[in-house]
Amino acid sequence: MRILIVGTGYVGTTTGLVFCEMGHKVTGLDLDENKIKALQAGKLHFYEPGLEELLSKHVAAQHIEFTKKTKKAVKENDIIFICVGTPQGADGSADLTYVKNVAHSIGKYMNKYKIIITKSTVPVGTAELVTKWIKEGQEEQIPYDVVSNPEFLREGSALRDALNPDRIVIGSTSETARTIIREMYRDFHCPIVETNPNASEMIKYAANSFLAMKISFINELARLCDGLNININDVSKGIGLDTRIGPQFLRAGMGYGGSCFPKDVNALIQIAKENGQPLSILEHVVKVNEEQTVFFIEKIKQNLGDDLLNKKIAVLGLSFKANTDDTRESPTLNLINQLLAEQAQVMVHDPVVKIAGGPSLVQLQSVEETVVGADALVIGTDWDEYKNLDWVRIKQLMNQPNLFDGRNMLDKRKIENLGFYYSGIANH
Ligand code: UGA
């Protein structure tokens, strides 16, 4: 099949390449000239393990091409995925400006029957709006169907997730469109949930919100366990083995971040309010998440003292989680900002993210340089390479051997045996 992907960001590029792997011919359309040029040269404009290799392979084999030419791309492709961004508006709801512009262009340049599929996370009712916007753009009446087919991949494991989804959700009232989309996904071996577009859009928000809820649940419970001297990791394991609960997303830490959970939970809260049925449970999920870095900083202060003025704090990791260069809503950046507000001196390290420093914020190339003279070392992001550092050497380089593990990734006993003071999130 010939597939057009509009928006060559994270989801768009991964989706396009996965369809290439399934033997389809793909065109990626974007208005950003720099992105297009990079992609045409087989270069990714973001960090994602394994994706660049796949991109070079399919660019070289001409299975995928990238263009800025909307008219030609719309005319030549009958299956069009909308993968543009839906940023958070001022009131927490999703801003659909980019989706609307794309829908208008599709309407304008449509020459025969097309299926338009929303993959970006969009509010309930968007498929109906896209249908209307396409019609507004049309100069002559040509039939089309709009389908909701949300994406569930995670950054850092995008390729694995997109190639092996747990399920595929197809939201459409058109049997023609559903048949074609089922065929498009025929090589995927997972259940397919067929429903109407509104339910499909809700499934995506509900999935992200439920996972965020699991994280806030375990984080709030961790605060209680911290005081009770109970190891939260054991509790997560003990409840996660119950198949009704499941082991995933029960890792206590500094809270969830990224471009999806914070935005999507807020958007669902907004949808609920607008419909007079507030989801107060999610409001609390957000509150717990916001409090989690404050809780962690209090733990640091219990050891270093309330006054952080000129205390040297080394922070490892900047991205919102490991294996990504994405720092949007990163709990670690949030923590750093709070430390800077308390006038601490912060030295940071990240294997892939580069940030502009400031008078009190310095980024260093290696972990060893980062910890020199530090009064405390904070694990902010759970990059694998922070698991097995040369702790003996690190202790020698630090001013005081205080270690705060915001991701519970280290073995407390081992670290303490080396003479460190160790504090995690109820990692007893
Ligand atoms: C999330 C969802 O997991 C994907 O299914 C979805 O497709 C995506 O949003 C999206 O809507 O596009 P992602 O934001 O890439 O994916 O990252 P996750 O792996 O879900 O992690 C989100 C945050 O939760 C991170 O800050 C992570 O550190 C945190 N987390 C995760 C925990 O604190 N504890 C856990 O046990 C798991």
CSV table of C-alpha atoms and ligand atoms in Angstrom, one decimal:
chain,number,residue,atom,x,y,z
A,1,MET,CA,0.0,0.0,0.0
A,2,ARG,CA,1.1,3.6,-0.4
A,3,ILE,CA,0.9,5.5,2.8
A,4,LEU,CA,1.4,9.2,3.6
A,5,ILE,CA,2.5,10.2,7.0
A,6,VAL,CA,1.9,13.9,7.8
A,7,GLY,CA,4.3,15.1,10.5
A,8,THR,CA,7.7,13.4,10.7
A,9,GLY,CA,8.2,13.8,14.5
A,10,TYR,CA,8.6,10.9,16.9
A,11,VAL,CA,5.4,9.0,16.2
A,12,GLY,CA,5.3,9.8,12.5
A,13,THR,CA,8.8,8.7,11.7
A,14,THR,CA,8.6,5.5,13.7
A,15,THR,CA,5.1,4.7,12.2
A,16,GLY,CA,6.4,5.3,8.7
A,17,LEU,CA,9.4,3.1,9.2
A,18,VAL,CA,7.4,0.3,10.7
A,19,PHE,CA,5.1,0.3,7.7
A,20,CYS,CA,8.2,0.1,5.5
A,21,GLU,CA,9.2,-3.0,7.4
A,22,MET,CA,5.8,-4.4,6.6
A,23,GLY,CA,6.4,-3.9,2.9
A,24,HIS,CA,4.4,-0.7,2.3
A,25,LYS,CA,5.6,2.3,0.4
A,26,VAL,CA,5.7,5.4,2.6
A,27,THR,CA,6.0,9.2,2.1
A,28,GLY,CA,6.8,11.4,5.0
A,29,LEU,CA,5.5,15.0,4.7
A,30,ASP,CA,6.6,17.8,6.9
A,31,LEU,CA,6.7,21.6,6.6
A,32,ASP,CA,10.1,21.8,8.4
A,33,GLU,CA,12.7,22.0,5.7
A,34,ASN,CA,15.6,21.0,8.1
A,35,LYS,CA,13.8,17.9,9.3
A,36,ILE,CA,13.1,16.8,5.7
A,37,LYS,CA,16.7,17.4,4.6
A,38,ALA,CA,18.0,15.4,7.5
A,39,LEU,CA,15.6,12.5,7.0
A,40,GLN,CA,16.3,12.4,3.3
A,41,ALA,CA,20.0,12.0,4.2
A,42,GLY,CA,19.0,9.1,6.6
A,43,LYS,CA,19.6,11.2,9.7
A,44,LEU,CA,17.2,11.4,12.6
A,45,HIS,CA,16.5,14.7,14.3
A,46,PHE,CA,16.0,13.0,17.7
A,47,TYR,CA,17.6,10.2,19.6
A,48,GLU,CA,15.9,6.8,19.5
A,49,PRO,CA,17.9,3.5,19.7
A,50,GLY,CA,17.8,1.5,16.5
A,51,LEU,CA,15.7,3.9,14.5
A,52,GLU,CA,18.4,5.6,12.5
A,53,GLU,CA,19.7,2.3,11.1
A,54,LEU,CA,16.2,1.5,9.9
A,55,LEU,CA,15.8,4.9,8.4
A,56,SER,CA,19.1,4.7,6.4
A,57,LYS,CA,18.1,1.2,5.2
A,58,HIS,CA,14.6,2.2,3.9
A,59,VAL,CA,15.8,5.6,2.5
A,60,ALA,CA,18.6,3.7,0.5
A,61,ALA,CA,16.1,1.1,-0.7
A,62,GLN,CA,13.6,3.9,-1.6
A,63,HIS,CA,10.9,2.4,0.5
A,64,ILE,CA,10.4,5.8,2.2
A,65,GLU,CA,10.7,9.3,0.8
A,66,PHE,CA,10.4,12.7,2.5
A,67,THR,CA,8.8,15.8,1.0
A,68,LYS,CA,7.5,19.3,1.8
A,69,LYS,CA,5.1,19.2,-1.2
A,70,THR,CA,1.6,18.8,0.4
A,71,LYS,CA,-0.4,18.9,-2.8
A,72,LYS,CA,1.6,16.2,-4.6
A,73,ALA,CA,1.8,14.0,-1.5
A,74,VAL,CA,-2.0,14.1,-0.9
A,75,LYS,CA,-2.8,13.4,-4.5
A,76,GLU,CA,-0.5,10.4,-4.8
A,77,ASN,CA,-1.5,8.6,-1.5
A,78,ASP,CA,-4.9,7.3,-0.5
A,79,ILE,CA,-4.1,6.4,3.1
A,80,ILE,CA,-3.0,9.4,5.1
A,81,PHE,CA,-1.9,9.3,8.7
A,82,ILE,CA,-2.0,12.6,10.7
A,83,CYS,CA,0.9,12.5,13.1
A,84,VAL,CA,1.4,16.2,13.9
A,85,GLY,CA,1.8,17.6,17.4
A,86,THR,CA,-1.1,18.4,19.6
A,87,PRO,CA,0.6,20.7,22.2
A,88,GLN,CA,-1.1,21.6,25.5
A,89,GLY,CA,-3.1,24.8,25.4
A,90,ALA,CA,-3.2,27.4,28.2
A,91,ASP,CA,-6.2,25.6,30.0
A,92,GLY,CA,-4.6,22.1,29.8
A,93,SER,CA,-6.7,21.0,26.7
A,94,ALA,CA,-5.0,19.9,23.5
A,95,ASP,CA,-4.3,22.5,20.9
A,96,LEU,CA,-5.6,21.1,17.5
A,97,THR,CA,-4.3,23.9,15.3
A,98,TYR,CA,-1.9,21.7,13.4
A,99,VAL,CA,-4.4,18.9,13.0
A,100,LYS,CA,-6.9,21.5,11.6
A,101,ASN,CA,-4.4,22.9,9.1
A,102,VAL,CA,-3.5,19.4,7.8
A,103,ALA,CA,-7.3,18.5,7.5
A,104,HIS,CA,-7.9,21.6,5.5
A,105,SER,CA,-5.0,20.8,3.1
A,106,ILE,CA,-6.2,17.2,2.7
A,107,GLY,CA,-9.6,18.4,1.7
A,108,LYS,CA,-8.2,21.0,-0.7
A,109,TYR,CA,-6.0,18.6,-2.6
A,110,MET,CA,-8.1,15.4,-2.4
A,111,ASN,CA,-8.6,13.9,-5.9
A,112,LYS,CA,-10.3,10.6,-5.0
A,113,TYR,CA,-11.5,8.4,-2.1
A,114,LYS,CA,-9.1,8.6,0.8
A,115,ILE,CA,-8.8,7.3,4.3
A,116,ILE,CA,-7.5,9.8,6.8
A,117,ILE,CA,-6.2,8.4,10.1
A,118,THR,CA,-5.5,10.2,13.3
A,119,LYS,CA,-2.5,8.7,15.1
A,120,SER,CA,-1.6,11.7,17.2
A,121,THR,CA,-3.2,11.7,20.6
A,122,VAL,CA,-6.3,13.8,20.2
A,123,PRO,CA,-9.4,14.7,22.3
A,124,VAL,CA,-12.6,12.8,22.1
A,125,GLY,CA,-14.6,14.1,19.2
A,126,THR,CA,-11.5,15.0,17.0
A,127,ALA,CA,-12.4,12.5,14.2
A,128,GLU,CA,-15.7,14.3,13.8
A,129,LEU,CA,-13.9,17.6,13.7
A,130,VAL,CA,-11.4,16.3,11.2
A,131,THR,CA,-14.3,15.1,9.0
A,132,LYS,CA,-15.8,18.6,9.1
A,133,TRP,CA,-12.4,20.4,8.5
A,134,ILE,CA,-11.7,18.2,5.4
A,135,LYS,CA,-15.1,19.1,4.1
A,136,GLU,CA,-14.5,22.8,4.7
A,137,GLY,CA,-11.2,22.4,2.6
A,138,GLN,CA,-12.9,20.6,-0.3
A,139,GLU,CA,-13.5,22.4,-3.5
A,140,GLU,CA,-15.6,19.5,-4.9
A,141,GLN,CA,-17.3,16.7,-3.0
A,142,ILE,CA,-15.2,13.5,-2.9
A,143,PRO,CA,-15.9,10.7,-0.4
A,144,TYR,CA,-13.5,10.0,2.4
A,145,ASP,CA,-13.4,8.3,5.8
A,146,VAL,CA,-11.8,9.5,9.0
A,147,VAL,CA,-10.4,6.8,11.4
A,148,SER,CA,-8.9,7.0,14.8
A,149,ASN,CA,-5.9,4.6,15.2
A,150,PRO,CA,-4.0,5.7,18.3
A,151,GLU,CA,-0.3,4.9,18.8
A,152,PHE,CA,0.9,3.3,22.1
A,153,LEU,CA,4.7,3.3,21.5
A,154,ARG,CA,7.1,4.6,24.2
A,155,GLU,CA,10.1,6.8,23.6
A,156,GLY,CA,13.3,4.8,24.1
A,157,SER,CA,11.7,1.6,22.9
A,158,ALA,CA,9.7,3.0,20.0
A,159,LEU,CA,10.7,0.5,17.5
A,160,ARG,CA,10.1,-2.6,19.6
A,161,ASP,CA,6.8,-1.2,20.8
A,162,ALA,CA,5.6,-0.2,17.3
A,163,LEU,CA,6.6,-3.6,15.8
A,164,ASN,CA,5.1,-5.6,18.6
A,165,PRO,CA,2.0,-3.7,19.9
A,166,ASP,CA,-0.1,-5.3,22.6
A,167,ARG,CA,-3.2,-4.3,20.6
A,168,ILE,CA,-4.3,-2.3,17.6
A,169,VAL,CA,-7.2,0.0,18.1
A,170,ILE,CA,-9.3,1.0,15.0
A,171,GLY,CA,-12.0,3.5,15.6
A,172,SER,CA,-14.3,3.9,12.6
A,173,THR,CA,-17.9,3.5,11.5
A,174,SER,CA,-17.0,2.7,7.9
A,175,GLU,CA,-16.7,-1.0,7.1
A,176,THR,CA,-14.7,0.0,3.9
A,177,ALA,CA,-12.1,1.9,5.9
A,178,ARG,CA,-11.9,-0.8,8.7
A,179,THR,CA,-11.3,-3.6,6.1
A,180,ILE,CA,-8.5,-1.6,4.4
A,181,ILE,CA,-6.8,-0.8,7.8
A,182,ARG,CA,-7.1,-4.4,9.0
A,183,GLU,CA,-5.3,-5.4,5.7
A,184,MET,CA,-2.6,-2.8,6.3
A,185,TYR,CA,-1.9,-4.3,9.8
A,186,ARG,CA,-2.2,-7.9,8.6
A,187,ASP,CA,1.3,-8.9,9.6
A,188,PHE,CA,0.9,-7.8,13.2
A,189,HIS,CA,0.1,-10.6,15.5
A,190,CYS,CA,-1.9,-8.9,18.3
A,191,PRO,CA,-5.6,-8.4,19.1
A,192,ILE,CA,-7.4,-5.7,17.1
A,193,VAL,CA,-10.1,-3.7,19.0
A,194,GLU,CA,-12.6,-2.2,16.6
A,195,THR,CA,-14.9,0.5,17.9
A,196,ASN,CA,-16.2,3.9,17.0
A,197,PRO,CA,-13.8,6.9,16.7
A,198,ASN,CA,-14.8,8.5,20.1
A,199,ALA,CA,-14.2,5.3,22.0
A,200,SER,CA,-10.9,4.9,20.2
A,201,GLU,CA,-9.8,8.4,21.2
A,202,MET,CA,-10.9,7.7,24.8
A,203,ILE,CA,-8.9,4.5,24.9
A,204,LYS,CA,-5.6,6.4,24.3
A,205,TYR,CA,-6.3,8.9,27.0
A,206,ALA,CA,-7.5,6.3,29.4
A,207,ALA,CA,-4.4,4.1,28.8
A,208,ASN,CA,-2.0,6.9,29.5
A,209,SER,CA,-4.0,8.2,32.5
A,210,PHE,CA,-4.3,4.7,34.0
A,211,LEU,CA,-0.5,4.2,33.7
A,212,ALA,CA,0.1,7.7,35.2
A,213,MET,CA,-2.3,6.7,38.0
A,214,LYS,CA,-0.3,3.5,38.7
A,215,ILE,CA,2.9,5.6,39.0
A,216,SER,CA,1.3,8.2,41.4
A,217,PHE,CA,-0.2,5.4,43.4
A,218,ILE,CA,3.2,3.7,44.0
A,219,ASN,CA,4.9,7.1,44.6
A,220,GLU,CA,2.5,8.2,47.2
A,221,LEU,CA,2.6,4.8,48.9
A,222,ALA,CA,6.4,5.0,48.7
A,223,ARG,CA,6.3,8.2,50.9
A,224,LEU,CA,4.4,6.2,53.5
A,225,CYS,CA,6.7,3.2,53.2
A,226,ASP,CA,9.8,5.5,53.5
A,227,GLY,CA,8.7,6.5,57.0
A,228,LEU,CA,7.8,3.0,57.9
A,229,ASN,CA,11.1,1.6,56.8
A,230,ILE,CA,9.4,-0.7,54.3
A,231,ASN,CA,11.1,-1.4,50.9
A,232,ILE,CA,8.7,-0.1,48.2
A,233,ASN,CA,10.4,-2.2,45.5
A,234,ASP,CA,9.4,-5.3,47.5
A,235,VAL,CA,5.8,-4.0,47.7
A,236,SER,CA,5.8,-3.3,44.0
A,237,LYS,CA,7.0,-6.8,43.3
A,238,GLY,CA,4.5,-8.3,45.8
A,239,ILE,CA,1.5,-6.6,44.3
A,240,GLY,CA,2.7,-6.7,40.7
A,241,LEU,CA,2.8,-10.5,40.6
A,242,ASP,CA,-1.0,-10.4,41.1
A,243,THR,CA,-2.0,-10.7,37.4
A,244,ARG,CA,-5.0,-8.5,38.1
A,245,ILE,CA,-2.5,-5.7,38.9
A,246,GLY,CA,0.5,-6.4,36.7
A,247,PRO,CA,4.2,-5.6,37.4
A,248,GLN,CA,4.6,-2.6,35.0
A,249,PHE,CA,4.6,1.1,35.9
A,250,LEU,CA,5.0,0.4,39.6
A,251,ARG,CA,8.5,1.7,39.8
A,252,ALA,CA,8.6,4.4,42.5
A,253,GLY,CA,10.8,7.4,41.6
A,254,MET,CA,10.6,11.1,41.1
A,255,GLY,CA,7.4,11.0,39.2
A,256,TYR,CA,6.4,10.7,35.6
A,257,GLY,CA,7.4,13.2,32.9
A,258,GLY,CA,7.7,13.4,29.1
A,259,SER,CA,5.6,14.8,26.3
A,260,CYS,CA,2.7,12.4,26.9
A,261,PHE,CA,1.6,11.6,30.4
A,262,PRO,CA,1.5,15.2,31.9
A,263,LYS,CA,-0.2,16.5,28.7
A,264,ASP,CA,-2.7,13.7,28.3
A,265,VAL,CA,-3.8,13.4,31.9
A,266,ASN,CA,-4.4,17.2,31.9
A,267,ALA,CA,-6.3,16.9,28.6
A,268,LEU,CA,-8.6,14.2,30.0
A,269,ILE,CA,-9.2,16.2,33.2
A,270,GLN,CA,-10.2,19.1,30.9
A,271,ILE,CA,-12.5,16.9,28.8
A,272,ALA,CA,-14.2,15.6,32.0
A,273,LYS,CA,-14.7,19.1,33.4
A,274,GLU,CA,-16.2,20.3,30.1
A,275,ASN,CA,-18.7,17.4,30.2
A,276,GLY,CA,-19.7,18.0,33.8
A,277,GLN,CA,-18.2,14.8,35.0
A,278,PRO,CA,-14.9,15.7,36.8
A,279,LEU,CA,-12.3,13.0,37.1
A,280,SER,CA,-11.1,13.9,40.5
A,281,ILE,CA,-9.0,10.8,40.7
A,282,LEU,CA,-6.8,12.2,38.0
A,283,GLU,CA,-6.6,15.6,39.6
A,284,HIS,CA,-5.0,13.8,42.6
A,285,VAL,CA,-2.7,11.8,40.2
A,286,VAL,CA,-1.3,15.2,39.0
A,287,LYS,CA,-1.0,16.6,42.5
A,288,VAL,CA,1.0,13.6,43.8
A,289,ASN,CA,3.3,13.8,40.7
A,290,GLU,CA,4.0,17.5,41.3
A,291,GLU,CA,4.8,16.8,45.0
A,292,GLN,CA,7.2,14.0,44.3
A,293,THR,CA,10.3,16.1,43.6
A,294,VAL,CA,9.4,18.3,46.6
A,295,PHE,CA,9.4,15.1,48.7
A,296,PHE,CA,12.8,14.1,47.3
A,297,ILE,CA,14.4,17.5,47.9
A,298,GLU,CA,13.2,17.3,51.5
A,299,LYS,CA,15.1,14.0,51.8
A,300,ILE,CA,18.2,15.8,50.5
A,301,LYS,CA,17.7,18.6,53.0
A,302,GLN,CA,17.3,16.1,55.9
A,303,ASN,CA,20.9,15.2,55.2
A,304,LEU,CA,22.6,18.4,53.9
A,305,GLY,CA,20.6,20.8,56.1
A,306,ASP,CA,17.8,23.2,55.1
A,307,ASP,CA,20.2,25.8,53.7
A,308,LEU,CA,21.4,24.7,50.2
A,309,LEU,CA,23.2,28.0,49.5
A,310,ASN,CA,26.5,27.1,47.7
A,311,LYS,CA,26.1,23.4,48.4
A,312,LYS,CA,27.6,21.6,45.4
A,313,ILE,CA,25.2,19.0,44.1
A,314,ALA,CA,26.0,16.7,41.2
A,315,VAL,CA,23.0,15.4,39.2
A,316,LEU,CA,23.3,12.5,36.8
A,317,GLY,CA,20.8,12.5,33.9
A,318,LEU,CA,18.6,15.2,32.4
A,319,SER,CA,16.1,13.4,30.1
A,320,PHE,CA,12.7,12.5,31.5
A,321,LYS,CA,13.7,8.8,31.4
A,322,ALA,CA,16.6,6.7,30.0
A,323,ASN,CA,17.2,6.1,26.3
A,324,THR,CA,15.8,9.3,25.1
A,325,ASP,CA,17.1,12.9,24.6
A,326,ASP,CA,13.7,14.3,25.4
A,327,THR,CA,13.7,16.6,28.4
A,328,ARG,CA,10.1,17.7,28.2
A,329,GLU,CA,8.5,17.7,31.7
A,330,SER,CA,11.6,15.9,33.0
A,331,PRO,CA,11.4,15.4,36.7
A,332,THR,CA,15.2,15.7,36.8
A,333,LEU,CA,15.1,19.2,35.3
A,334,ASN,CA,12.3,20.1,37.7
A,335,LEU,CA,14.5,19.0,40.6
A,336,ILE,CA,17.5,21.0,39.2
A,337,ASN,CA,15.4,24.1,38.9
A,338,GLN,CA,14.3,23.8,42.5
A,339,LEU,CA,17.9,23.3,43.6
A,340,LEU,CA,18.9,26.4,41.7
A,341,ALA,CA,16.1,28.3,43.3
A,342,GLU,CA,17.6,27.4,46.6
A,343,GLN,CA,20.9,28.7,45.4
A,344,ALA,CA,22.7,25.4,45.2
A,345,GLN,CA,25.6,25.0,42.8
A,346,VAL,CA,24.6,22.2,40.3
A,347,MET,CA,26.9,20.1,38.1
A,348,VAL,CA,25.1,17.9,35.6
A,349,HIS,CA,25.9,15.0,33.3
A,350,ASP,CA,23.8,13.2,30.7
A,351,PRO,CA,25.0,10.7,28.0
A,352,VAL,CA,23.0,12.4,25.2
A,353,VAL,CA,21.3,15.6,26.3
A,354,LYS,CA,23.2,18.8,26.1
A,355,ILE,CA,22.0,21.9,27.9
A,356,ALA,CA,23.1,25.5,28.1
A,357,GLY,CA,24.5,26.1,31.6
A,358,GLY,CA,24.5,29.2,33.7
A,359,PRO,CA,26.4,30.8,36.6
A,360,SER,CA,25.2,28.0,39.0
A,361,LEU,CA,24.7,25.2,36.5
A,362,VAL,CA,27.5,23.5,34.7
A,363,GLN,CA,27.4,20.5,32.4
A,364,LEU,CA,30.4,18.2,32.4
A,365,GLN,CA,31.5,15.5,29.9
A,366,SER,CA,32.1,12.6,32.4
A,367,VAL,CA,30.5,11.4,35.6
A,368,GLU,CA,33.9,11.7,37.3
A,369,GLU,CA,34.3,15.4,36.4
A,370,THR,CA,30.7,16.0,37.5
A,371,VAL,CA,31.2,14.7,41.0
A,372,VAL,CA,34.4,16.6,41.9
A,373,GLY,CA,34.0,18.4,45.2
A,374,ALA,CA,30.2,17.5,45.4
A,375,ASP,CA,28.4,17.5,48.7
A,376,ALA,CA,25.8,15.2,47.3
A,377,LEU,CA,25.2,13.1,44.2
A,378,VAL,CA,21.7,12.7,42.8
A,379,ILE,CA,20.7,10.0,40.3
A,380,GLY,CA,18.0,11.9,38.3
A,381,THR,CA,17.5,9.6,35.3
A,382,ASP,CA,17.9,5.9,35.2
A,383,TRP,CA,20.5,5.6,32.4
A,384,ASP,CA,21.9,2.0,32.4
A,385,GLU,CA,25.5,3.4,32.6
A,386,TYR,CA,24.9,4.9,36.0
A,387,LYS,CA,24.3,1.4,37.5
A,388,ASN,CA,27.8,0.2,37.5
A,389,LEU,CA,30.0,3.3,38.1
A,390,ASP,CA,33.4,3.2,39.8
A,391,TRP,CA,31.9,4.1,43.2
A,392,VAL,CA,35.2,3.9,45.1
A,393,ARG,CA,36.7,6.5,42.8
A,394,ILE,CA,33.5,8.6,42.9
A,395,LYS,CA,33.6,8.6,46.7
A,396,GLN,CA,37.2,9.8,46.6
A,397,LEU,CA,36.3,12.7,44.3
A,398,MET,CA,33.3,13.9,46.3
A,399,ASN,CA,33.5,16.4,49.2
A,400,GLN,CA,31.0,14.4,51.2
A,401,PRO,CA,29.8,10.9,50.1
A,402,ASN,CA,26.1,11.5,50.1
A,403,LEU,CA,24.1,9.7,47.4
A,404,PHE,CA,20.4,10.3,46.6
A,405,ASP,CA,18.8,7.8,44.2
A,406,GLY,CA,15.7,9.3,42.6
A,407,ARG,CA,15.1,6.2,40.6
A,408,ASN,CA,15.9,3.4,43.1
A,409,MET,CA,18.4,2.0,40.6
A,410,LEU,CA,21.2,1.2,43.0
A,411,ASP,CA,21.8,-1.5,45.5
A,412,LYS,CA,21.6,0.3,48.9
A,413,ARG,CA,23.6,-2.3,50.8
A,414,LYS,CA,26.5,-2.3,48.3
A,415,ILE,CA,26.6,1.5,48.3
A,416,GLU,CA,26.5,1.8,52.0
A,417,ASN,CA,29.2,-0.8,52.5
A,418,LEU,CA,31.5,1.5,50.4
A,419,GLY,CA,30.9,4.2,53.1
A,420,PHE,CA,28.3,6.3,51.3
A,421,TYR,CA,25.2,7.8,53.0
A,422,TYR,CA,22.4,6.5,50.7
A,423,SER,CA,18.8,7.6,50.4
A,424,GLY,CA,16.4,6.5,47.7
A,425,ILE,CA,12.6,6.5,47.5
A,426,ALA,CA,11.7,4.0,50.2
A,427,ASN,CA,14.5,1.9,48.8
A,428,HIS,CA,15.3,0.3,52.2
B,1,UGA,C1,3.9,6.9,27.2
B,1,UGA,C2,3.1,5.6,27.1
B,1,UGA,O1,3.8,4.6,27.9
B,1,UGA,C3,3.0,5.1,25.7
B,1,UGA,O2,2.2,3.9,25.6
B,1,UGA,C4,2.3,6.2,24.8
B,1,UGA,O3,2.3,5.8,23.5
B,1,UGA,C5,3.2,7.4,24.9
B,1,UGA,O4,3.2,7.8,26.3
B,1,UGA,C6,2.4,8.5,24.1
B,1,UGA,O5,1.3,8.9,24.5
B,1,UGA,O6,2.9,8.9,23.0
B,1,UGA,P1,6.5,7.6,27.1
B,1,UGA,O7,6.0,9.0,27.5
B,1,UGA,O8,7.5,7.5,26.0
B,1,UGA,O9,5.2,6.7,26.7
B,1,UGA,O10,7.2,7.0,28.4
B,1,UGA,P2,6.9,5.9,29.5
B,1,UGA,O11,7.9,4.8,29.4
B,1,UGA,O12,5.5,5.6,29.6
B,1,UGA,O13,7.3,6.7,30.8
B,1,UGA,C7,6.6,7.9,31.2
B,1,UGA,C8,7.1,8.4,32.5
B,1,UGA,O14,6.8,7.6,33.6
B,1,UGA,C9,8.7,8.5,32.6
B,1,UGA,O15,9.0,9.8,33.2
B,1,UGA,C10,9.1,7.3,33.4
B,1,UGA,O16,10.3,7.5,34.1
B,1,UGA,C11,7.9,7.3,34.4
B,1,UGA,N1,7.7,5.9,35.0
B,1,UGA,C12,7.4,4.8,34.2
B,1,UGA,C13,7.9,5.8,36.4
B,1,UGA,O17,8.1,6.7,37.1
B,1,UGA,N2,7.6,4.5,36.9
B,1,UGA,C14,7.3,3.4,36.1
B,1,UGA,O18,7.2,2.3,36.7
B,1,UGA,C15,7.2,3.6,34.7
